[in-house]
């Protein structure tokens, strides 16, 4: 699965890390950005560390056609129609607030919302037999 947002410095990074953590080694998740930032938002690293997910080695990565083509599911998080569309690829769009510049309490809420969405997605994929 591929999680895409604009800067790949917050939402998509958190979602991919949560998918890997919740997938217990049964899922391959990546993240990318339309316009990658220079580094992750520090608040993202901090709130993920609070739940035992280490993101200290992560960095923003650019979205490529190859990443999209390799994904069975592409989840966009606020990048609009800028994501390349590949036939036979499932697309989901999650309307989740951008955590950039928000207080830690809001970033935690965004993390928790993503955690619920990721958990639901993994459950759905498991029941479909496509995980």
mmCIF file of C-alpha atoms in Angstrom:
data_model
loop_
_atom_site.group_PDB
_atom_site.id
_atom_site.type_symbol
_atom_site.label_atom_id
_atom_site.label_comp_id
_atom_site.label_asym_id
_atom_site.label_seq_id
_atom_site.Cartn_x
_atom_site.Cartn_y
_atom_site.Cartn_z
ATOM 1 C CA UNK A 1 0.000 0.000 0.000
ATOM 2 C CA UNK A 2 1.126 3.540 -0.713
ATOM 3 C CA UNK A 3 0.181 6.583 1.365
ATOM 4 C CA UNK A 4 0.510 9.927 -0.422
ATOM 5 C CA UNK A 5 0.269 13.507 0.804
ATOM 6 C CA UNK A 6 1.714 16.774 -0.389
ATOM 7 C CA UNK A 7 4.970 17.084 1.588
ATOM 8 C CA UNK A 8 5.371 13.502 2.882
ATOM 9 C CA UNK A 9 6.369 15.018 6.206
ATOM 10 C CA UNK A 10 3.325 14.149 8.318
ATOM 11 C CA UNK A 11 0.104 12.295 7.484
ATOM 12 C CA UNK A 12 1.398 9.866 4.875
ATOM 13 C CA UNK A 13 4.459 9.065 6.979
ATOM 14 C CA UNK A 14 2.336 8.387 10.063
ATOM 15 C CA UNK A 15 -0.137 6.250 8.100
ATOM 16 C CA UNK A 16 2.590 4.113 6.514
ATOM 17 C CA UNK A 17 4.335 3.615 9.865
ATOM 18 C CA UNK A 18 1.024 2.663 11.492
ATOM 19 C CA UNK A 19 0.247 0.201 8.683
ATOM 20 C CA UNK A 20 3.620 -1.457 9.171
ATOM 21 C CA UNK A 21 3.188 -1.571 12.948
ATOM 22 C CA UNK A 22 -0.413 -2.800 12.884
ATOM 23 C CA UNK A 23 0.180 -5.171 9.967
ATOM 24 C CA UNK A 24 2.583 -7.236 12.068
ATOM 25 C CA UNK A 25 4.880 -8.043 9.166
ATOM 26 C CA UNK A 26 2.084 -9.038 6.781
ATOM 27 C CA UNK A 27 1.857 -5.772 4.888
ATOM 28 C CA UNK A 28 4.216 -3.696 2.770
ATOM 29 C CA UNK A 29 3.563 0.035 3.182
ATOM 30 C CA UNK A 30 5.320 3.055 1.734
ATOM 31 C CA UNK A 31 4.735 6.769 1.736
ATOM 32 C CA UNK A 32 5.554 9.539 -0.712
ATOM 33 C CA UNK A 33 4.822 13.177 -1.417
ATOM 34 C CA UNK A 34 3.894 15.323 -4.389
ATOM 35 C CA UNK A 35 6.286 18.068 -3.173
ATOM 36 C CA UNK A 36 8.497 16.395 -0.534
ATOM 37 C CA UNK A 37 9.647 18.541 2.367
ATOM 38 C CA UNK A 38 13.246 18.625 3.562
ATOM 39 C CA UNK A 39 12.500 16.624 6.717
ATOM 40 C CA UNK A 40 9.708 15.165 8.826
ATOM 41 C CA UNK A 41 7.757 17.378 11.165
ATOM 42 C CA UNK A 42 9.350 16.930 14.604
ATOM 43 C CA UNK A 43 5.926 16.717 16.221
ATOM 44 C CA UNK A 44 5.187 13.659 14.058
ATOM 45 C CA UNK A 45 8.295 11.858 15.246
ATOM 46 C CA UNK A 46 7.427 12.744 18.846
ATOM 47 C CA UNK A 47 3.780 11.607 18.858
ATOM 48 C CA UNK A 48 4.616 8.379 17.054
ATOM 49 C CA UNK A 49 7.386 7.665 19.544
ATOM 50 C CA UNK A 50 4.767 8.048 22.297
ATOM 51 C CA UNK A 51 2.997 4.939 20.958
ATOM 52 C CA UNK A 52 6.194 2.983 20.375
ATOM 53 C CA UNK A 53 6.641 3.662 16.651
ATOM 54 C CA UNK A 54 10.160 4.906 15.890
ATOM 55 C CA UNK A 55 10.249 7.228 12.892
ATOM 56 C CA UNK A 56 13.617 8.843 13.584
ATOM 57 C CA UNK A 57 15.201 7.313 10.456
ATOM 58 C CA UNK A 58 12.357 8.308 8.098
ATOM 59 C CA UNK A 59 12.563 11.130 5.571
ATOM 60 C CA UNK A 60 10.257 12.634 2.915
ATOM 61 C CA UNK A 61 10.332 10.814 -0.418
ATOM 62 C CA UNK A 62 9.059 11.890 -3.849
ATOM 63 C CA UNK A 63 6.055 10.286 -5.479
ATOM 64 C CA UNK A 64 6.968 8.344 -8.614
ATOM 65 C CA UNK A 65 4.916 6.492 -11.194
ATOM 66 C CA UNK A 66 6.816 3.332 -10.188
ATOM 67 C CA UNK A 67 5.684 3.598 -6.552
ATOM 68 C CA UNK A 68 2.082 3.989 -7.644
ATOM 69 C CA UNK A 69 2.323 1.100 -10.110
ATOM 70 C CA UNK A 70 3.762 -1.186 -7.415
ATOM 71 C CA UNK A 71 0.902 -0.515 -4.984
ATOM 72 C CA UNK A 72 -2.297 -2.539 -4.735
ATOM 73 C CA UNK A 73 -3.929 0.289 -2.792
ATOM 74 C CA UNK A 74 -3.077 4.013 -2.966
ATOM 75 C CA UNK A 75 -4.388 6.178 -0.140
ATOM 76 C CA UNK A 76 -4.257 9.919 -0.734
ATOM 77 C CA UNK A 77 -4.290 12.377 2.135
ATOM 78 C CA UNK A 78 -4.929 15.853 0.805
ATOM 79 C CA UNK A 79 -3.029 15.770 -2.488
ATOM 80 C CA UNK A 80 -6.090 16.173 -4.687
ATOM 81 C CA UNK A 81 -5.816 14.937 -8.242
ATOM 82 C CA UNK A 82 -2.018 15.229 -8.391
ATOM 83 C CA UNK A 83 -1.484 11.502 -7.854
ATOM 84 C CA UNK A 84 -0.919 9.441 -11.015
ATOM 85 C CA UNK A 85 -3.771 7.050 -11.732
ATOM 86 C CA UNK A 86 -2.834 3.501 -12.704
ATOM 87 C CA UNK A 87 -5.513 1.129 -14.047
ATOM 88 C CA UNK A 88 -6.488 -1.769 -11.765
ATOM 89 C CA UNK A 89 -5.179 0.056 -8.680
ATOM 90 C CA UNK A 90 -7.552 0.745 -5.817
ATOM 91 C CA UNK A 91 -7.637 4.383 -4.645
ATOM 92 C CA UNK A 92 -8.913 5.765 -1.360
ATOM 93 C CA UNK A 93 -8.922 9.390 -0.258
ATOM 94 C CA UNK A 94 -8.817 10.127 3.445
ATOM 95 C CA UNK A 95 -9.797 13.654 4.513
ATOM 96 C CA UNK A 96 -7.424 14.029 7.449
ATOM 97 C CA UNK A 97 -6.149 17.405 8.659
ATOM 98 C CA UNK A 98 -2.549 18.359 7.919
ATOM 99 C CA UNK A 99 -0.646 18.252 11.243
ATOM 100 C CA UNK A 100 1.925 20.848 10.134
ATOM 101 C CA UNK A 101 2.232 23.628 12.699
ATOM 102 C CA UNK A 102 -0.537 22.282 14.927
ATOM 103 C CA UNK A 103 -0.209 21.867 18.706
ATOM 104 C CA UNK A 104 0.785 18.434 19.989
ATOM 105 C CA UNK A 105 -2.745 17.731 21.260
ATOM 106 C CA UNK A 106 -4.088 18.118 17.702
ATOM 107 C CA UNK A 107 -1.215 16.102 16.206
ATOM 108 C CA UNK A 108 -2.044 13.290 18.640
ATOM 109 C CA UNK A 109 -5.695 13.444 17.581
ATOM 110 C CA UNK A 110 -4.647 13.242 13.910
ATOM 111 C CA UNK A 111 -2.374 10.275 14.738
ATOM 112 C CA UNK A 112 -5.242 8.518 16.503
ATOM 113 C CA UNK A 113 -7.612 9.186 13.587
ATOM 114 C CA UNK A 114 -5.055 7.722 11.173
ATOM 115 C CA UNK A 115 -4.598 4.731 13.469
ATOM 116 C CA UNK A 116 -8.335 4.001 13.301
ATOM 117 C CA UNK A 117 -8.404 4.419 9.516
ATOM 118 C CA UNK A 118 -5.363 2.176 9.040
ATOM 119 C CA UNK A 119 -6.754 -0.486 11.370
ATOM 120 C CA UNK A 120 -10.071 -0.423 9.490
ATOM 121 C CA UNK A 121 -8.263 -0.678 6.139
ATOM 122 C CA UNK A 122 -6.183 -3.633 7.315
ATOM 123 C CA UNK A 123 -9.327 -5.367 8.602
ATOM 124 C CA UNK A 124 -11.090 -4.755 5.278
ATOM 125 C CA UNK A 125 -8.134 -6.025 3.251
ATOM 126 C CA UNK A 126 -7.892 -9.124 5.438
ATOM 127 C CA UNK A 127 -11.586 -9.906 4.981
ATOM 128 C CA UNK A 128 -11.197 -9.416 1.208
ATOM 129 C CA UNK A 129 -8.146 -11.661 1.203
ATOM 130 C CA UNK A 130 -5.995 -8.930 -0.402
ATOM 131 C CA UNK A 131 -3.679 -8.112 2.450
#
